[in-house]
Coordinates of C-alpha atoms and ligand atoms in Angstrom, one line a residue:
X248 CA 85.7 85.7 45.1
X249 CA 86.8 87.6 48.4
X250 CA 84.0 89.0 50.1
X251 CA 83.8 91.8 52.7
X252 CA 82.6 91.2 56.1
X253 CA 81.7 93.7 58.8
X254 CA 83.7 93.4 61.8
X255 CA 84.5 95.0 65.1
X256 CA 88.0 96.1 64.8
X257 CA 90.6 97.3 67.6
X258 CA 92.8 99.8 65.9
X259 CA 95.5 99.8 68.4
X260 CA 96.5 98.6 71.8
X261 CA 93.6 98.9 74.4
X262 CA 91.5 101.2 72.0
X263 CA 87.7 101.1 71.8
X264 CA 86.2 98.8 69.1
X265 CA 85.1 100.5 65.8
X266 CA 82.8 98.9 63.2
X267 CA 84.5 98.5 59.8
X268 CA 85.1 96.2 56.9
X269 CA 87.5 93.3 56.4
X270 CA 88.1 91.2 53.5
X271 CA 87.8 87.3 53.6
X272 CA 89.7 85.3 51.2
X273 CA 88.4 83.7 48.1
X274 CA 86.5 80.2 48.8
X275 CA 89.5 77.5 48.2
X276 CA 88.8 74.1 47.4
X277 CA 88.6 72.7 50.9
X278 CA 87.2 76.0 52.5
X279 CA 83.9 76.5 54.3
X280 CA 82.2 79.9 54.1
X281 CA 80.5 80.5 57.6
X282 CA 77.8 83.4 58.3
X283 CA 78.6 83.9 62.1
X284 CA 75.5 83.9 64.3
X285 CA 77.3 84.5 67.6
X286 CA 81.0 85.0 69.0
X287 CA 81.9 84.7 72.6
X288 CA 84.0 86.9 74.5
X289 CA 86.9 85.1 76.0
X290 CA 89.4 86.8 78.6
X291 CA 92.1 85.9 76.1
X292 CA 90.5 88.5 73.6
X293 CA 91.1 91.2 76.4
X294 CA 94.5 90.1 76.9
X295 CA 95.6 90.3 73.3
X296 CA 93.7 93.7 72.5
X297 CA 95.7 95.0 75.5
X298 CA 98.7 93.4 74.4
X299 CA 99.2 91.7 77.7
X300 CA 100.9 88.6 76.4
X301 CA 103.4 90.7 74.2
X302 CA 102.6 93.3 71.3
X303 CA 99.4 92.3 69.3
X304 CA 98.9 92.7 65.6
X305 CA 96.5 95.6 64.9
X306 CA 94.1 96.2 63.4
X307 CA 92.8 93.3 65.4
X308 CA 89.4 91.6 65.0
X309 CA 89.3 89.3 68.2
X310 CA 87.0 86.1 68.7
X311 CA 87.6 82.6 68.8
X312 CA 84.4 81.3 70.0
X313 CA 82.5 81.3 66.8
X314 CA 79.0 79.5 66.1
X315 CA 77.2 80.0 62.8
X316 CA 75.8 78.4 59.5
X317 CA 77.6 77.2 56.6
X318 CA 76.7 79.3 53.4
X319 CA 78.9 77.8 50.9
X320 CA 81.6 75.0 50.6
X321 CA 84.5 74.5 48.1
X322 CA 84.4 71.6 45.5
X323 CA 86.5 69.2 47.5
X324 CA 84.6 69.5 50.7
X325 CA 82.6 66.4 51.7
X326 CA 81.9 66.7 55.4
X327 CA 79.8 69.9 55.4
X328 CA 77.1 71.6 53.2
X329 CA 75.2 74.8 53.3
X330 CA 72.8 75.0 56.3
X331 CA 74.9 73.1 58.6
X332 CA 75.4 74.4 62.1
X333 CA 79.1 74.7 62.8
X334 CA 81.7 76.2 65.1
X335 CA 85.1 77.5 64.7
X336 CA 87.3 77.6 67.8
X337 CA 91.0 79.2 68.5
X338 CA 92.8 78.0 65.5
X339 CA 92.1 77.8 61.7
X340 CA 95.0 75.9 60.2
X341 CA 98.1 73.6 61.1
X342 CA 100.7 72.0 59.2
X343 CA 98.7 68.6 59.3
X344 CA 102.2 66.7 59.2
X345 CA 104.1 66.9 62.5
X346 CA 103.6 64.4 65.2
X347 CA 101.0 66.7 67.3
X348 CA 99.1 67.3 64.1
X349 CA 99.0 63.6 63.3
X350 CA 97.7 62.9 66.7
X351 CA 94.9 65.6 66.4
X352 CA 96.7 67.8 68.8
X353 CA 97.0 70.6 66.3
X354 CA 97.1 73.1 69.0
X355 CA 100.9 72.0 69.6
X356 CA 101.8 72.1 65.8
X357 CA 105.5 72.2 65.7
X358 CA 105.5 74.3 62.5
X359 CA 103.3 76.9 64.6
X360 CA 99.5 76.6 64.8
X361 CA 97.6 79.4 62.7
X362 CA 95.4 81.1 65.4
X363 CA 91.9 82.4 64.4
X364 CA 93.0 86.0 64.9
X365 CA 96.0 88.1 65.9
X366 CA 98.2 85.5 63.9
X367 CA 99.1 84.8 60.3
X368 CA 98.1 82.3 57.6
X369 CA 101.0 80.3 56.3
X370 CA 100.7 82.6 53.3
X371 CA 101.3 85.4 55.5
X372 CA 97.9 86.9 55.4
X373 CA 96.8 88.2 58.9
X374 CA 93.8 86.5 60.7
X375 CA 90.7 87.9 61.7
X376 CA 88.4 86.4 64.3
X377 CA 84.6 85.9 65.2
X378 CA 83.7 89.5 66.0
X379 CA 82.7 89.7 62.3
X380 CA 79.6 88.5 60.1
X381 CA 81.7 85.8 58.0
X382 CA 84.7 83.8 57.9
X383 CA 86.5 81.2 55.6
X384 CA 88.0 78.4 57.1
X385 CA 89.4 75.1 55.8
X386 CA 86.9 72.3 56.3
X387 CA 89.1 70.3 58.7
X388 CA 89.3 73.0 61.3
X389 CA 85.4 73.6 61.4
X390 CA 83.3 71.7 64.2
X391 CA 80.0 70.4 63.9
X392 CA 77.4 71.8 66.6
X393 CA 74.7 69.1 67.6
X394 CA 71.3 70.0 67.1
X395 CA 70.6 69.9 70.9
X396 CA 72.8 72.8 71.5
X397 CA 71.6 76.3 70.6
X398 CA 74.1 78.6 68.8
X399 CA 74.6 81.2 71.4
X400 CA 75.2 79.0 74.3
X401 CA 77.3 76.6 71.9
X402 CA 79.7 79.4 70.9
X403 CA 81.6 79.6 74.2
X404 CA 82.3 75.9 74.3
X405 CA 84.7 76.2 71.2
X406 CA 87.3 77.8 73.6
X407 CA 85.8 77.7 77.2
X408 CA 84.5 74.3 76.9
X409 CA 87.5 72.7 75.2
X410 CA 89.9 74.4 77.3
X411 CA 88.4 73.0 80.4
X412 CA 87.1 69.6 79.1
X413 CA 90.6 68.5 77.8
X414 CA 92.8 68.5 80.9
X415 CA 89.7 67.0 82.9
X416 CA 90.1 64.1 80.5
X417 CA 93.7 64.0 80.4
X418 CA 94.2 64.1 84.1
X419 CA 91.4 61.5 84.5
X420 CA 88.6 63.5 86.3
X421 CA 85.9 60.9 87.2
X422 CA 84.5 59.1 90.1
X423 CA 86.6 59.0 93.1
X424 CA 88.7 62.0 92.2
X425 CA 88.4 65.2 94.0
X426 CA 88.7 68.2 91.7
X427 CA 88.9 71.8 92.5
X428 CA 88.2 74.8 90.1
X429 CA 89.7 78.0 90.8
X430 CA 87.8 81.0 89.6
X431 CA 84.4 80.9 88.3
X432 CA 84.3 82.8 85.2
X433 CA 83.9 81.9 81.7
X434 CA 86.4 78.8 81.9
X435 CA 85.6 78.1 85.6
X436 CA 81.8 77.6 85.1
X437 CA 82.5 75.0 82.4
X438 CA 85.2 73.3 84.3
X439 CA 82.4 72.8 87.1
X440 CA 80.1 71.5 84.7
X441 CA 82.5 69.0 83.0
X442 CA 84.1 67.7 86.1
X443 CA 80.6 66.9 87.7
X444 CA 79.4 65.2 84.5
X445 CA 82.7 63.1 84.4
X446 CA 81.7 61.9 88.0
X447 CA 84.3 63.7 90.0
X448 CA 83.6 65.5 93.4
X449 CA 83.9 69.1 92.7
X450 CA 84.8 72.1 94.7
X451 CA 84.8 75.9 93.5
X452 CA 87.3 78.1 94.9
X453 CA 86.0 81.5 94.1
X454 CA 87.1 84.9 95.5
X455 CA 83.7 85.5 97.2
X456 CA 80.6 83.6 98.0
X457 CA 78.6 85.7 95.5
X458 CA 78.3 82.8 92.9
X459 CA 77.7 80.0 95.4
X460 CA 74.3 79.1 94.4
X461 CA 75.3 79.2 90.8
X462 CA 78.2 77.1 91.4
X463 CA 76.1 74.4 93.1
X464 CA 73.5 74.6 90.1
X465 CA 76.4 73.7 87.7
X466 CA 77.2 70.6 89.9
X467 CA 79.9 71.8 92.6
X468 CA 79.8 69.6 95.9
X469 CA 81.5 72.2 97.8
X470 CA 82.2 75.8 97.3
X471 CA 84.7 78.0 99.4
X472 CA 85.7 81.7 99.1
X473 CA 89.3 82.3 98.9
X474 CA 88.6 85.9 100.5
X475 CA 87.8 84.2 103.7
X476 CA 90.6 83.8 106.2
X477 CA 91.9 80.0 106.6
X478 CA 90.0 78.8 103.6
X479 CA 93.1 77.1 101.9
X480 CA 94.7 76.2 105.0
X481 CA 91.5 74.2 106.0
X482 CA 91.8 72.4 102.6
X483 CA 95.3 71.0 103.0
X484 CA 95.8 67.7 101.0
X485 CA 92.2 67.8 99.9
X486 CA 92.4 67.6 96.0
X487 CA 93.8 65.1 93.3
X488 CA 93.4 67.8 90.7
X489 CA 93.2 71.5 90.6
X490 CA 92.0 73.2 87.4
X491 CA 93.3 76.9 87.7
X492 CA 91.3 79.2 85.4
X493 CA 92.4 82.5 87.1
X494 CA 93.6 85.3 84.6
X495 CA 95.7 86.9 87.2
X496 CA 98.7 86.1 89.8
X497 CA 98.0 83.1 92.1
X498 CA 99.5 82.0 95.2
X499 CA 100.9 78.9 94.1
X500 CA 102.6 77.6 97.3
X501 CA 99.1 78.0 99.1
X502 CA 97.4 76.3 96.4
X503 CA 99.6 73.4 96.1
X504 CA 99.2 72.6 99.7
X505 CA 95.8 71.8 98.9
X506 CA 96.9 69.0 96.8
X507 CA 97.2 65.4 97.9
X508 CA 100.3 63.2 97.1
X509 CA 100.9 63.0 93.4
X510 CA 98.2 65.8 92.9
X511 CA 98.1 67.9 89.8
X512 CA 97.6 71.7 89.3
X513 CA 96.9 72.7 85.7
X514 CA 97.1 76.3 84.5
X515 CA 94.7 77.1 81.9
X516 CA 94.6 80.8 82.9
X517 CA 97.3 82.7 81.3
X518 CA 98.5 85.6 83.6
X519 CA 100.8 88.1 82.1
X520 CA 103.3 87.8 84.8
X521 CA 105.7 84.9 85.6
X522 CA 104.5 82.7 88.3
X523 CA 106.7 81.6 91.2
X524 CA 106.7 78.8 93.7
X525 CA 108.8 76.9 96.4
X526 CA 110.1 73.8 95.1
X527 CA 109.3 72.3 98.5
X528 CA 105.5 72.6 97.6
X529 CA 106.4 70.0 94.7
X530 CA 108.9 67.7 96.6
X531 CA 106.8 67.5 99.8
X532 CA 104.1 65.4 98.0
X533 CA 105.6 64.8 94.5
X534 CA 103.0 67.2 93.2
X535 CA 102.8 68.2 89.6
X536 CA 102.3 71.7 88.1
X537 CA 101.6 71.7 84.5
X538 CA 99.5 73.6 81.8
X539 CA 97.1 73.0 79.0
X540 CA 96.2 74.6 75.8
X541 CA 92.5 74.5 74.3
X542 CA 92.4 71.1 72.7
X543 CA 92.6 69.6 69.3
X544 CA 89.9 69.2 66.4
X545 CA 89.0 65.6 67.3
X546 CA 88.7 66.0 71.2
X547 CA 86.8 69.5 70.4
X548 CA 84.2 67.5 68.5
X549 CA 84.1 64.9 71.2
X550 CA 83.6 67.9 73.8
X551 CA 80.6 69.1 71.7
X552 CA 79.1 65.7 71.5
X553 CA 79.6 65.1 75.1
X554 CA 78.0 68.5 75.7
X555 CA 75.0 67.5 73.8
X556 CA 74.7 64.3 75.5
X557 CA 74.8 65.5 78.8
X558 CA 72.8 68.9 78.2
X559 CA 75.8 71.1 79.0
X560 CA 76.1 74.4 77.4
X561 CA 77.6 77.8 78.6
X562 CA 75.4 80.1 80.8
X563 CA 75.5 83.2 78.4
X564 CA 74.5 86.8 78.4
X565 CA 73.8 87.9 74.7
X566 CA 75.0 91.4 74.0
X567 CA 74.9 93.8 70.9
X568 CA 78.0 94.7 69.1
X569 CA 77.8 98.0 70.7
X570 CA 78.2 96.8 74.2
X571 CA 81.7 95.0 73.8
X572 CA 83.6 97.7 75.4
X573 CA 81.5 97.6 78.5
X574 CA 81.4 93.8 78.6
X575 CA 85.0 93.8 78.8
X576 CA 85.2 96.2 81.6
X577 CA 82.7 93.7 83.4
X578 CA 84.8 90.6 82.8
X579 CA 87.7 92.5 84.2
X580 CA 85.7 93.1 87.3
X581 CA 84.6 89.3 87.4
X582 CA 81.2 90.6 87.0
X583 CA 80.3 88.1 84.1
X584 CA 77.3 85.6 84.5
X585 CA 79.3 83.6 82.8
X586 CA 80.2 84.4 79.2
X587 CA 79.3 87.4 77.3
X588 CA 78.3 86.3 73.6
X589 CA 77.9 88.9 70.9
X590 CA 74.8 88.7 68.7
X591 CA 76.4 89.0 65.3
X592 CA 73.1 90.1 63.6
X593 CA 73.7 93.4 65.3
X594 CA 76.8 93.9 63.3
X595 CA 74.5 93.4 60.1
X596 CA 72.2 96.5 61.0
Ligands
NAP116 P1 87.1 85.0 83.1 O1 85.7 85.0 82.6 O2 87.7 86.6 83.5 O3 87.3 84.2 84.3 C1 88.4 84.2 85.3 C2 88.0 84.2 86.8 O4 88.9 84.3 87.4 C3 87.1 85.5 87.2 O5 85.6 85.1 86.9 C4 87.2 85.2 88.6 O6 86.4 84.2 89.3 C5 88.8 84.9 88.8 N1 89.7 86.1 89.0 C6 89.6 87.2 88.4 N2 90.6 87.8 88.7 C7 91.1 87.4 89.9 C8 92.1 87.7 90.9 N3 92.9 88.9 90.7 N4 92.3 86.7 91.8 C9 91.7 85.6 91.8 N5 90.7 85.4 91.0 C10 90.5 86.2 90.0 O7 88.2 84.6 82.4 P2 88.2 83.4 81.5 O8 87.6 83.8 80.0 O9 87.4 82.4 81.8 O10 89.7 83.0 81.0 C11 90.4 82.9 82.2 C12 92.0 82.8 81.8 O11 92.1 81.8 81.1 C13 92.2 83.9 81.0 O12 93.6 84.0 81.4 C14 92.4 83.4 79.7 O13 93.2 84.2 78.9 C15 92.9 82.0 79.9 N6 92.6 81.0 78.8 C16 93.5 80.0 78.6 C17 93.2 79.0 77.5 C18 94.0 78.0 77.5 O14 94.1 77.3 76.3 N7 94.9 77.7 78.4 C19 92.0 79.1 76.7 C20 91.1 80.3 77.1 C21 91.3 81.3 78.0 P3 85.8 84.3 90.8 O15 85.1 85.5 90.6 O16 85.1 83.1 91.0 O17 87.0 84.5 91.9
ZN117 ZN1 89.6 81.8 74.6

């Protein structure tokens, strides 16, 4: 039967959150019902609630960094049972048949990946995300959270973790590679940890020096403040790989100049405006500009297992459901250390 869940609902673009009830679907044969314990706040939630990527669908319940515990499974589910610690990330369904799906790159499904919220199931029903007490998800889109990871610090791995792990792996970050991470927020601090764990030489490019001690604690070998004059000029030709996590416009030509021959700049940050560059920034050293979109289910599980093995999790500030609007303002001021996570029990009161 369908169940009601309590949720934080944005009624319209940019409006403050309200508590309300949403309906979760009947448990299907291959569905898993999850009692949500924690939901991370991703900058993408803010972009979408504010309709910065185009008009959002309202009412909206954001949240795609979900950690919780299985409460019930459908009759065909063999991989999960009640009590299991699990996570759900940015998507909850895909066609399963196209080439990307067959390769477990479901985030590139050609039919269109069903995103965890602000999206539609293939049945046409709207999807509602993790700022809520419960969710029902097909078992194939549920991740296992290793025992070594606490649920609050694991929640952000479901988006911030995989979004940085995937391009680092794809572009072979490792020993002998010089990696720069621009923007040390939710995604950026995970990128630093993974790049270091993979054995690369890691430089943080932050706006200010205020996070330098943290950056070095996360594994950075070097830390530069882009607000200081001459910073990027002094780094010309320094990096093999740049992971750009900035949510705003960047000076692409200045950044590209810091890449060596065949160096690669990967956009994971998703600014609302088009970005421009001089083609000479590419041709002068055969540089590559590309992007990356979260990661598939198989790689997300690999990332969780890698995190457990290497003792990596997010640095979180756990907040009450009543503090989400204020937390959004702090994220927008780059005043987050380094991920806000909603204690979903505060929605159950
Ligand atoms: P976040 O916590 O706000 O971190 C972004 C960081 O960028 C800030 O902490 C800040 O770092 C830097 N920054 C912010 N404004 C800036 C500005 N005007 N100029 C220069 N630097 C600035 O956000 P997040 O949750 O990590 O997300 C980052 C971006 O990635 C968002 O656009 C989000 O939508 C996107 N995203 C993409 C994917 C994907 O699959 N591609 C997945 C998740 C999120 P410093 O203070 O260190 O400079
Ligand atoms: Zn996200």
